[in-house]
Coordinates of C-alpha atoms in Angstrom, one line a residue:
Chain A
X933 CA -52.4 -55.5 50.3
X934 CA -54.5 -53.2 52.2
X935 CA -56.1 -53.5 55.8
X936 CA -57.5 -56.9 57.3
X937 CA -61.1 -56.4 57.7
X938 CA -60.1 -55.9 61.1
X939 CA -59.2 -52.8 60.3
X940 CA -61.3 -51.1 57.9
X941 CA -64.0 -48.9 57.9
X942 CA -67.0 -49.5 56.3
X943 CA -68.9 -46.2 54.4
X944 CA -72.2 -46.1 52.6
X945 CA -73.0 -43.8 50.0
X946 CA -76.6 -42.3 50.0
X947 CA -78.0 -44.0 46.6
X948 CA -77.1 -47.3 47.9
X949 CA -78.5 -46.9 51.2
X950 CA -82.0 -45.8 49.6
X951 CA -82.0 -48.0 47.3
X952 CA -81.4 -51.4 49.8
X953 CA -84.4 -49.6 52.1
X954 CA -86.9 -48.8 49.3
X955 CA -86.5 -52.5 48.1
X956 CA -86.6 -53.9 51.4
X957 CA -90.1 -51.6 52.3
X958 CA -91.4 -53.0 48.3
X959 CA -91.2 -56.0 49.4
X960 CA -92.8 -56.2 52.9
X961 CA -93.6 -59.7 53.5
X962 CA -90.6 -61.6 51.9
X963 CA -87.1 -61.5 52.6
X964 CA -85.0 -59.8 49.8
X965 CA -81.5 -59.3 49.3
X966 CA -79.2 -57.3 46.9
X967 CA -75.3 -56.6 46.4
X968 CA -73.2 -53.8 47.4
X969 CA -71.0 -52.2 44.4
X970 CA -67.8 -50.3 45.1
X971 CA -64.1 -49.8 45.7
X972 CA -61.2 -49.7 48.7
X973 CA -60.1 -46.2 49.3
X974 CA -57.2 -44.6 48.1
X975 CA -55.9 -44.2 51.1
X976 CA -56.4 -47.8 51.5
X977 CA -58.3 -48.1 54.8
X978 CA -61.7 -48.0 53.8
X979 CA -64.3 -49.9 52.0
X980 CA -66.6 -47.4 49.8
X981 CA -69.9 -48.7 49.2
X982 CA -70.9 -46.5 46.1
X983 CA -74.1 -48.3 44.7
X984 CA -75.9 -51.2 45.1
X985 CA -78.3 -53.6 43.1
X986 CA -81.2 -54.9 44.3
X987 CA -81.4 -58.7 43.5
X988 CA -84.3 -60.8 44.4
X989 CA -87.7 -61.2 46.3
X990 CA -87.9 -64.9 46.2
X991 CA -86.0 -68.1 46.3
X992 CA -83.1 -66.2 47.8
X993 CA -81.6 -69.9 48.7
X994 CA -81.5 -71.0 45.0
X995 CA -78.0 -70.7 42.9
X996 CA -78.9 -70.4 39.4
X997 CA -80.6 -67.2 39.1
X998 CA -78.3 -65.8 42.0
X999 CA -74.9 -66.9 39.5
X1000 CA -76.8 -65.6 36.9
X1001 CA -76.8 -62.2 38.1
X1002 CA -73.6 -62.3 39.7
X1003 CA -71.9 -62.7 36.3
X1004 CA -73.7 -59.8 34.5
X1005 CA -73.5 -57.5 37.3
X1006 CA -69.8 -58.2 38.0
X1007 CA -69.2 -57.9 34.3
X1008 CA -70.7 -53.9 33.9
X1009 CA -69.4 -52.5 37.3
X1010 CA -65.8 -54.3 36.6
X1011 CA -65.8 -51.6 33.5
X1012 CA -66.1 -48.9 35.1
X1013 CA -63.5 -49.7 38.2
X1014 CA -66.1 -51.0 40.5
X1015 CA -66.0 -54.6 42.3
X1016 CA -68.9 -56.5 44.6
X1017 CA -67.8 -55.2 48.2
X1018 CA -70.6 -56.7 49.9
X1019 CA -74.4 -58.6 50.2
X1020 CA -77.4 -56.4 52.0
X1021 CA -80.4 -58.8 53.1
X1022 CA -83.5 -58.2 54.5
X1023 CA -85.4 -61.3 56.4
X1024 CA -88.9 -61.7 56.2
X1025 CA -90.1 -61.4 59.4
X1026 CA -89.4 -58.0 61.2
X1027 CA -88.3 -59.5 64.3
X1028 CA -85.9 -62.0 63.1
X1029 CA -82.4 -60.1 63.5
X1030 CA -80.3 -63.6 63.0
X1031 CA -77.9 -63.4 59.9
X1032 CA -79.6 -66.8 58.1
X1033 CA -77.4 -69.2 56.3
X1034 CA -78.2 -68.0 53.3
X1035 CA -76.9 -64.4 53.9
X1036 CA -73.6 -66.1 54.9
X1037 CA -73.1 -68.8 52.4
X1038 CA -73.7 -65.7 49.7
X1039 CA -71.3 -63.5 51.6
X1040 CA -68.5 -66.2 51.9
X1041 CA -68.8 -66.5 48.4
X1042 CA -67.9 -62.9 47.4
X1043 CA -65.5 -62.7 50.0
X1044 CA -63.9 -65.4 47.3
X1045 CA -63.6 -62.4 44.8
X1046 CA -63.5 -59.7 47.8
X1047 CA -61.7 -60.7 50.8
X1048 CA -62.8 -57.3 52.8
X1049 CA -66.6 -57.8 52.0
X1050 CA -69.4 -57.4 54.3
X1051 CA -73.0 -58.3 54.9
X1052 CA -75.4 -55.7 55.8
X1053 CA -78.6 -57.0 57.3
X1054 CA -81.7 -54.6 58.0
X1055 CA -82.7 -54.0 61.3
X1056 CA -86.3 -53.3 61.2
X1057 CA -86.6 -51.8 64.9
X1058 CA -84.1 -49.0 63.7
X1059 CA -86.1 -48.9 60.2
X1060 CA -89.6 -48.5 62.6
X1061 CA -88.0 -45.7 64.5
X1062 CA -86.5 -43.6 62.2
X1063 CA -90.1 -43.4 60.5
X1064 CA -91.6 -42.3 63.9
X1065 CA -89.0 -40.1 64.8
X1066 CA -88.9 -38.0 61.6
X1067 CA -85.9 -37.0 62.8
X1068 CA -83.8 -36.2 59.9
X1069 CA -80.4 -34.9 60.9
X1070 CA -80.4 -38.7 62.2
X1071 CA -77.2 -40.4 61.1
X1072 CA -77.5 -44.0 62.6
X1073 CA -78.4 -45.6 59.5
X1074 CA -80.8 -48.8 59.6
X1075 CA -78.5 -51.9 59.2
X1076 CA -76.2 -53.8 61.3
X1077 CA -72.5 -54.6 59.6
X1078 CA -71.0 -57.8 59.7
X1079 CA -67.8 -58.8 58.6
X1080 CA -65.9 -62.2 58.7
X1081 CA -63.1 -62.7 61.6
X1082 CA -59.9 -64.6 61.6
X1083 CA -61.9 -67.8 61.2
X1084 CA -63.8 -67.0 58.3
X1085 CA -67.2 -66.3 60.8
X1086 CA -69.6 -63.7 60.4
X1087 CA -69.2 -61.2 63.4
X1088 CA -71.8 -58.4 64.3
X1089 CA -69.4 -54.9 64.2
X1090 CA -70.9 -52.4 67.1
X1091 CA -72.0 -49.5 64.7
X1092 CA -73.3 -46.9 68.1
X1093 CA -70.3 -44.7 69.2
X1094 CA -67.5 -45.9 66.5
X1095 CA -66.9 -44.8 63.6
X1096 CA -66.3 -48.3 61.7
X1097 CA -69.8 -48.1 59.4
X1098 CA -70.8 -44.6 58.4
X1099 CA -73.3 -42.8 56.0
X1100 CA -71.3 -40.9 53.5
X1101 CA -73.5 -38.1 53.3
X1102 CA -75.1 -36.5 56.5
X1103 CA -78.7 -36.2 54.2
X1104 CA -79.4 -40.0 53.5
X1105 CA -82.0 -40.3 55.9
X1106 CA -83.2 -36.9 55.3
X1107 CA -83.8 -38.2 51.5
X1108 CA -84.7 -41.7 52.6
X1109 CA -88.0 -40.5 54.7
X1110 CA -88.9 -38.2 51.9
X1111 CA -88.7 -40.9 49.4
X1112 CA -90.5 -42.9 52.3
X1113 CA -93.4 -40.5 52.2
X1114 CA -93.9 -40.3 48.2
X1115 CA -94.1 -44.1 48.3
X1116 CA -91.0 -44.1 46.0
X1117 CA -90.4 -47.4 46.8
X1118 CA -93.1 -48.8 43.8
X1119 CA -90.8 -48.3 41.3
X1120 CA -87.8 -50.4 42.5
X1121 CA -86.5 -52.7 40.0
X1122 CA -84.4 -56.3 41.2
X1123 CA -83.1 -58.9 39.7
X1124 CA -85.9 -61.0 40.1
X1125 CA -87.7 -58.3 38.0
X1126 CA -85.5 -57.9 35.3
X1127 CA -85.9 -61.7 34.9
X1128 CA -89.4 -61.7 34.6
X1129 CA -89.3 -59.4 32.1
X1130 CA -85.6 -58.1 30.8
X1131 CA -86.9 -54.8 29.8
X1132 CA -87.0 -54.0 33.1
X1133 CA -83.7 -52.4 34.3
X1134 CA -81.6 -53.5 37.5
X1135 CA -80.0 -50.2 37.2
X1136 CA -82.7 -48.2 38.5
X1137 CA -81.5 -45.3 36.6
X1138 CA -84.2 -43.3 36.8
X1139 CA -84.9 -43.6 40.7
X1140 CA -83.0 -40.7 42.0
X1141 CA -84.4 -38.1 39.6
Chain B
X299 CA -101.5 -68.1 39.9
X300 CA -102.4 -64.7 38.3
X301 CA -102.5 -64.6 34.1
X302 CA -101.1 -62.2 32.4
X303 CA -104.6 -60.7 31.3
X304 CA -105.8 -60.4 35.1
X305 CA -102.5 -58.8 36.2
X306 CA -103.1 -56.0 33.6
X307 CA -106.7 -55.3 34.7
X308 CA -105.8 -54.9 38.0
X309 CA -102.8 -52.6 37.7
X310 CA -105.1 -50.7 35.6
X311 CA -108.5 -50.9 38.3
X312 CA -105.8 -50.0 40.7
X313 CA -104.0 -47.0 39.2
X314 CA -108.0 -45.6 38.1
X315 CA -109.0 -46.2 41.9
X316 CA -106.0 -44.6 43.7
X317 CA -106.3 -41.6 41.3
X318 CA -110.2 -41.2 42.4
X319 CA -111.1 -42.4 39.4
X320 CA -113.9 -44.6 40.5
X321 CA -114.3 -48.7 40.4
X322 CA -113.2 -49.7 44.4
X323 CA -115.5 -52.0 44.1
X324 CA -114.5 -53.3 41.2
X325 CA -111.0 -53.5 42.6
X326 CA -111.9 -54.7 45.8
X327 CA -113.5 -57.8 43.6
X328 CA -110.7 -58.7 41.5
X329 CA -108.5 -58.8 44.6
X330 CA -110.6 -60.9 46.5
X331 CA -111.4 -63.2 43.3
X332 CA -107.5 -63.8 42.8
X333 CA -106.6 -64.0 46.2
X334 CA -104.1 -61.0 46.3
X335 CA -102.5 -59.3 49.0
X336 CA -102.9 -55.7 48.9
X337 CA -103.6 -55.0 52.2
X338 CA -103.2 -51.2 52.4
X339 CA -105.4 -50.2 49.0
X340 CA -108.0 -52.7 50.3
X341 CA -107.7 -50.5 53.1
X342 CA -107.9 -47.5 51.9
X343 CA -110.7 -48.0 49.3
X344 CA -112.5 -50.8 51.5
X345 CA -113.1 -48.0 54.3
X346 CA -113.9 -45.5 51.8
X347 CA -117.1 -47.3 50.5
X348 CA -117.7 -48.7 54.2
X349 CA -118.1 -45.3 55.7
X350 CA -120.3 -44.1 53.3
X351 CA -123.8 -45.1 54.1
X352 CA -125.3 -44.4 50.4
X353 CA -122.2 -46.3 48.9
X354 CA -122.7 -49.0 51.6
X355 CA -126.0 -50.0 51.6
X356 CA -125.7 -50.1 47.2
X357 CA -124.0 -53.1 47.9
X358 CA -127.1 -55.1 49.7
X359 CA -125.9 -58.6 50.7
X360 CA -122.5 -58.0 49.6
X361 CA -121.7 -55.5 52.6
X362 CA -120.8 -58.3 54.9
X363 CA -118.0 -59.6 52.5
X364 CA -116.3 -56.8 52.2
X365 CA -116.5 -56.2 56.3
X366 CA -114.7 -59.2 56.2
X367 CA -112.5 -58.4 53.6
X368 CA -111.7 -55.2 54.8
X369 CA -111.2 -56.7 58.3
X370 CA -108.1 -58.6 57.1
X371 CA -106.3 -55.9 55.3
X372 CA -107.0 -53.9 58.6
X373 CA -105.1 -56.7 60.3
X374 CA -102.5 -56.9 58.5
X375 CA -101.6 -53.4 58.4
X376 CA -101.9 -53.5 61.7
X377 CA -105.0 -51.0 61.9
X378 CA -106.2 -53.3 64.8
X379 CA -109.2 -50.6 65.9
X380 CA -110.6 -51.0 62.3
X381 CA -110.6 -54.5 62.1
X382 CA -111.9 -55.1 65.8
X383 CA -114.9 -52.7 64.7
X384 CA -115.6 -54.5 61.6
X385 CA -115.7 -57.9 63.1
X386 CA -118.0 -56.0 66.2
X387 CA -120.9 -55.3 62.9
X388 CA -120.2 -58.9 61.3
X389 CA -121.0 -60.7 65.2
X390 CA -123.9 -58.6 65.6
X391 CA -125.4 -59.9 61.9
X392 CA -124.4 -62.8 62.0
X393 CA -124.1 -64.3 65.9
X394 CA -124.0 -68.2 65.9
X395 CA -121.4 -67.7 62.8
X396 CA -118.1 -70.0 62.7
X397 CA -116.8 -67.6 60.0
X398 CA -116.9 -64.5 62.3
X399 CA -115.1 -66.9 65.1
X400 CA -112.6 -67.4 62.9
X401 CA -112.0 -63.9 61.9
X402 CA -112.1 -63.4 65.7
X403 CA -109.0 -65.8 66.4
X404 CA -107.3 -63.8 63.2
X405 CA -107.8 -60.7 65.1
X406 CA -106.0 -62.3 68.2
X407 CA -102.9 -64.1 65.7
X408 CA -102.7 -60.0 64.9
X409 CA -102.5 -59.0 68.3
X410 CA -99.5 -61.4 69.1
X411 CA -101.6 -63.2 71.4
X412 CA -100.5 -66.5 70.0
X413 CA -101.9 -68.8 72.9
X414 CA -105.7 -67.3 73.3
X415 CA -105.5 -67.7 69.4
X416 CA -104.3 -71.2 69.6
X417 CA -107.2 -71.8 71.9
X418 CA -109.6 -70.3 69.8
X419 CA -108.8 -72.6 66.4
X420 CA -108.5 -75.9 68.4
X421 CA -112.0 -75.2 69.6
X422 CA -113.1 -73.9 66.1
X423 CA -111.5 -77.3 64.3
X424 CA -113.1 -79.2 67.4
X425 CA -116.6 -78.8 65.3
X426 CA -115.1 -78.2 62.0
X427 CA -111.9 -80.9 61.9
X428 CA -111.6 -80.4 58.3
X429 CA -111.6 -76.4 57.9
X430 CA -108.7 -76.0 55.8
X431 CA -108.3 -72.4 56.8
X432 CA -107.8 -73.0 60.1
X433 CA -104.9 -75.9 59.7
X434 CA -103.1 -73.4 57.2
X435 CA -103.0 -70.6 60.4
X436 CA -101.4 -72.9 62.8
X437 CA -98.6 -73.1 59.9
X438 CA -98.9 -69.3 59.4
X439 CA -98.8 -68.7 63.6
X440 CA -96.0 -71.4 63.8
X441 CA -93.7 -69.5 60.8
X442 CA -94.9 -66.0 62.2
X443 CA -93.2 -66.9 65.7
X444 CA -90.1 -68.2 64.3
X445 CA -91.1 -71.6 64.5
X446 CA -89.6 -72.5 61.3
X447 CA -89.4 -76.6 62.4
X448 CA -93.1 -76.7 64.4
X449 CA -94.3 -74.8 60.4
X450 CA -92.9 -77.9 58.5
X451 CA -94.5 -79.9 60.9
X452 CA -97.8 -78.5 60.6
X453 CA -97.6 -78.4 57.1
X454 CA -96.8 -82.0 56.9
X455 CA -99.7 -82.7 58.9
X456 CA -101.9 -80.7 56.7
X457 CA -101.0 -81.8 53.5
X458 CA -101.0 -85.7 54.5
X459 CA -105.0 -84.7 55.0
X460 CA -104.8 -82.1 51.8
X461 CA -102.3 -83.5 49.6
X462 CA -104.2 -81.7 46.5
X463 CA -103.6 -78.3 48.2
X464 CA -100.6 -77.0 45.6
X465 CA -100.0 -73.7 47.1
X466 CA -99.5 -75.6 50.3
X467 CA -96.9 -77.8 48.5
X468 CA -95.3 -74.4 47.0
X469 CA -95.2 -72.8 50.5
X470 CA -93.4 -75.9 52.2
X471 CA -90.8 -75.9 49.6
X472 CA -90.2 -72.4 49.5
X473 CA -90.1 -73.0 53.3
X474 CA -87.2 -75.8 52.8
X475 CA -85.4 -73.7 50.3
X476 CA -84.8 -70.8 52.3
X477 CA -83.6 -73.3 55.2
X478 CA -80.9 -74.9 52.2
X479 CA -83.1 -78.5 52.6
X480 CA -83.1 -78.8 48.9
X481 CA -83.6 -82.4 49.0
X482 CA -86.7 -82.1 50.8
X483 CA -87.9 -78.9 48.3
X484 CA -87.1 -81.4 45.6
X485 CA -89.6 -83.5 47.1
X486 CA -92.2 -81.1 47.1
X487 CA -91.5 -80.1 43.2
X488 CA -91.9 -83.6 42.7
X489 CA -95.4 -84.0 43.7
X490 CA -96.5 -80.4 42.4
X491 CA -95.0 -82.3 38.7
X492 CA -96.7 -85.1 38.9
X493 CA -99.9 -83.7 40.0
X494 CA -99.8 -80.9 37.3
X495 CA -97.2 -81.9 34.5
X496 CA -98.2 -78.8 32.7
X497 CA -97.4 -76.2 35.1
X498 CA -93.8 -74.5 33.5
X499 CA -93.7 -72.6 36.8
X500 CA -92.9 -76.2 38.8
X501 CA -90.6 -77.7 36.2
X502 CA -88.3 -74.0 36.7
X503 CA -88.3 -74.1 39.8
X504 CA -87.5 -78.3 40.3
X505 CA -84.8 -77.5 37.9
X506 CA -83.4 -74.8 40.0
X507 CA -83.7 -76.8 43.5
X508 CA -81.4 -79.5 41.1
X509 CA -79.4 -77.6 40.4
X510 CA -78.4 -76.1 43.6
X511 CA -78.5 -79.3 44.8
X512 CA -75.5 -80.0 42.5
X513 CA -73.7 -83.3 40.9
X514 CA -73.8 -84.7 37.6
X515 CA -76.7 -86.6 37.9
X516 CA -79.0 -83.8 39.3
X517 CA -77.2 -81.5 36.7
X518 CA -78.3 -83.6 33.9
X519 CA -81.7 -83.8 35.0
X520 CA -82.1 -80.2 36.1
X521 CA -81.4 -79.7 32.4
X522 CA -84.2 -81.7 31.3
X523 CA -86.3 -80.4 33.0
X524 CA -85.0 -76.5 31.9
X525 CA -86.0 -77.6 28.9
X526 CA -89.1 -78.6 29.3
X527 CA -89.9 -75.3 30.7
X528 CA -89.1 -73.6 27.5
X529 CA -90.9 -75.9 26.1
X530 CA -94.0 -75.3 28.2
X531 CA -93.3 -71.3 27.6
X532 CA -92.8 -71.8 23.9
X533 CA -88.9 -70.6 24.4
X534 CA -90.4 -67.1 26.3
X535 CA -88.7 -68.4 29.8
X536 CA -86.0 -66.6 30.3
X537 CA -84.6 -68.5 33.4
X538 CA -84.8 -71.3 31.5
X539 CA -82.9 -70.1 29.3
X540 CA -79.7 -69.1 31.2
X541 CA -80.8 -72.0 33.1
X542 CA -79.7 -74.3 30.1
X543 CA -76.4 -72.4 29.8
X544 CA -75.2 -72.6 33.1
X545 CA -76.3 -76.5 33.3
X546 CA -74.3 -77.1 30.5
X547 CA -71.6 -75.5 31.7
X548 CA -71.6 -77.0 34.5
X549 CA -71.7 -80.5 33.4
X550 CA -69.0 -80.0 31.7
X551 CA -67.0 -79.2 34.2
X552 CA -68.1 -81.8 36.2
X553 CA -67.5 -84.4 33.6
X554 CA -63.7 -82.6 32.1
X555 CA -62.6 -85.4 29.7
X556 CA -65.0 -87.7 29.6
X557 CA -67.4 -86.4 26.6
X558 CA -69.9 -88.7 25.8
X559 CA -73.3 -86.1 25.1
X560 CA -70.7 -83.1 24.2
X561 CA -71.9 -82.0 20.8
X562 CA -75.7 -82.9 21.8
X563 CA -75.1 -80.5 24.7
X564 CA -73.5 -77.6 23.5
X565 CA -76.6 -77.4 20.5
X566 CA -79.3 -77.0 23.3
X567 CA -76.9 -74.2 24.5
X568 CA -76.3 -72.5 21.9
X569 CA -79.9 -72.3 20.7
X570 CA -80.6 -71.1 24.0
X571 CA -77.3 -68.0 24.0
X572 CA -79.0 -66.8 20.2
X573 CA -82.5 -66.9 21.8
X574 CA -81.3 -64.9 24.9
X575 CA -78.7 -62.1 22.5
X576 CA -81.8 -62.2 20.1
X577 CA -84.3 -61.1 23.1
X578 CA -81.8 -58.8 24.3
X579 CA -81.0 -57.4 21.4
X580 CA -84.7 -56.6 21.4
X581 CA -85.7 -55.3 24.7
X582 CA -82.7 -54.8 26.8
X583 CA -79.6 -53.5 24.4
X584 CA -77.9 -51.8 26.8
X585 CA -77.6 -54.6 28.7
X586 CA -76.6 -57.0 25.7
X587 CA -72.6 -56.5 26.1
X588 CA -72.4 -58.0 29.4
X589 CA -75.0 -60.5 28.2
X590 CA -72.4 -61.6 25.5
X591 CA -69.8 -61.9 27.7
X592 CA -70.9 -63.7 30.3
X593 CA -72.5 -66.7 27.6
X594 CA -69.3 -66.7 26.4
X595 CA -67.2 -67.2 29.4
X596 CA -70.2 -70.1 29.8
X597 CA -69.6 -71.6 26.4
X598 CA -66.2 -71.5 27.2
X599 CA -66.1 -73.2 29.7
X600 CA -68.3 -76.3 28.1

């Protein structure tokens, strides 16, 4: 097979990244979480995080509504070449930075389907100081990676200084504090949503227009 | 909870308001009447009509409210300066008032000053033992400093005194769910059923805990109870719905072989896959073909 997660790099396209934030910032006082859709690299030492779906606001412990969209999710990205690579979450307060049991009983579970798959978990301090800094030719990007070891544990990778978890494109944050500033983050479907009323669409398709 | 009616008038209110179409005050009612957090337009809007003296003194006796409700949304946005000068008018009107003190210990919670604030409600419930407000902050402080067990504890406290509180039920099972203590959210479910058997919203989310929880028996009643929720929602649920699929399906596999309620089973579920293609069909077609096959691999299974 390929690389042991040991090994492998970890890069995130620009529409997933926005889309994790803006549902994170549209949700400000719950935890959320969502699932990271993509593919290993050709060249087989990479794990590309091309989209990502936001899935809920509330109840983030319970199974049914979680399998539910599991299922439907995995059955329209399997179509087009795509697999789950990965879980985002976001906790509810902003100075909780553990990774909850929760994020890793979901996470074990797609490693299941995905043995390479990560958790990303927001880090709100970096979140808070990109929005002061304004600087956007920034390329830290505002979650912490976490993939599993030999013993099936969730370990912390050190993003600073290695290259292991990257933003694909060098504009994402440039994009992501514009979006920011229009308040972009209102229109954010989840899961949770599309539930509540299923004309509502998980896809988001007309966020990045 | 918020009806469907009320959450219409308020998106609309809300979208009229932040296109300066009039009605904050309007707005800032309906939020306040249904107990909504919307800190940053209460804000916004609040501080417009507060710093205009014409608009302000059109309210008469009402002015004071919305200092106060303005002074929360300025808390919890973290606007600190506005809330401390809103709370500085309220004591001047209103001296000797227990309401202003405890918007004073709210300002200090905000702050991060958790022991001064501690101080300040023990000495508040010291002449008012049974404010409820000021029980549910030590739960908020407690949750708010990562506290999760000295929260439950609170809450336990507090709803041994106020066991007709629901909201406070809801909150501590939320609070057991997102720590996996489904048992104990079970609990909680329970007692919001029994106390309001006609709630749909409790019955769902009971039947979810149940079926997290897992095992035949809680499988068979977390489809029961699935069912009474579409029931309750006149088949609209759409949780529910899946939710009787995947109980099915799981009981099933739980029970491989030994059929007793097979055929009875499989009817609830297949009433529930037409009602869920049929609603598809209707509002969501693009999403209908992996609708489809996931009930199937479901049905399959069962």
């Amino acid at each position: 097979m390929g690389s042991s997660s040991g090994d492998l790099r970890y890069e995130l396209s620009q529409n997933a990244y926005i889309k994790l934030v803006l549902h994170s910032l549209n949700h400000p006082t719950s935890s959320v979480n969502g699932v990271l859709i993509g593919r290993i690299s050709p060249s087989n030492d990479a794990v590309l995080i091309d989209d990502a779906v936001p899935l809920f606001h509330s109840h983030l412990g319970l199974l049914p509504q979680l399998e539910i969209s599991l299922m439907l999710i995995e059955e329209y990205f399997s179509a087009k070449g795509l697999n789950i690579v990965g879980y985002f979450h976001a906790n509810e307060r902003s100075d909780d930075y553990e990774l909850g049991g929760v994020a890793k009983n979901i996470g074990d579970h797609i490693c299941r389907y995905f043995p390479q798959a990560a958790i990303l978990l927001l880090d709100n301090k970096k979140l808070e100081a990109l929005k002061k800094s304004k600087d956007r030719s920034a390329v830290t990007q505002v979650s912490s990676l976490y993939v599993r070891d030999a013993s099936k544990n969730w370990k912390l990778v050190q993003s600073e200084g290695n290259s292991r978890f990257s933003l694909r494109e060098p504009s994402a944050n440039l994009i992501l504090l514009d979006y920011i500033s229009t308040e972009k983050w209102k229109g954010i479907v989840d899961f949770d949503d599309h539930l509540d009323d299923i004309s509502k669409d998980w896809l988001n398709p007309g966020l990045f227009n | 909870m918020v009806t469907k009616t009320e959450e219409n008038q308020l998106n609309r209110l809300e979208s009229q308001v932040d296109n300066a179409g009039g009605g904050a005050w309007e707005y800032l009612c309906l939020v306040r009447k249904l107990k909504l957090r919307r800190s940053d337009k209460v804000l916004k809007h609040g501080l417009s009509i507060l710093n205009n003296p014409s608009k302000r003194s059109a309210l008469g006796p009402e002015e004071w409210t919305l200092y106060e409700q303005v002074a929360v949304a300025a808390m919890d946005c973290q606007s600190l300066d506005v809330a401390k000068d809103c709370i500085k008018v309220l004591r001047k009107k209103f001296p000797d008032s227990k309401r202003v003190g405890r918007l004073e210990a709210l300002l200090l919670e905000a702050k991060g000053s958790w022991e001064l604030a501690d101080k300040a409600y023990s000495s508040l419930l010291e002449d008012n033992p049974l404010d409820q407000t000021i029980h549910k902050r030590r739960v908020a402080m407690a949750k708010a400093q990562g506290n999760i067990p000295g929260a439950i504890e609170w809450l336990n406290k507090y709803l041994e005194i106020f066991m007709a509180d629901h909201d406070a039920w809801r909150e501590l099972a939320e609070i057991y769910v997102s720590l996996q203590m489904y048992k104990q959210a079970a609990f909680c479910y329970e007692e919001l059923i029994l106390s309001q058997p006609t709630v749909p919203l409790y019955h769902l989310a009971y039947a979810d805990v149940l079926y997290t929880l897992g095992g035949l028996e809680n499988l068979q009643t977390a489809k029961k109870y699935y069912t009474s929720t579409i029931d309750l929602t006149g088949g609209k649920n759409t949780r529910a719905l899946f939710g009787v699929c995947l109980c099915t399906s799981a009981i099933t596999q739980v029970t491989k072989g030994k059929s007793k309620e097979e055929k009875e089973g499989s009817q609830v579920q297949s009433l529930a896959a037409k009602v869920l293609e049929k609603d598809y069909k209707q509002r969501a077609p693009d999403k209908l073909p992996q609708l489809t096959t996931a009930l199937k691999s479901l049905t399959l299974s069962s």
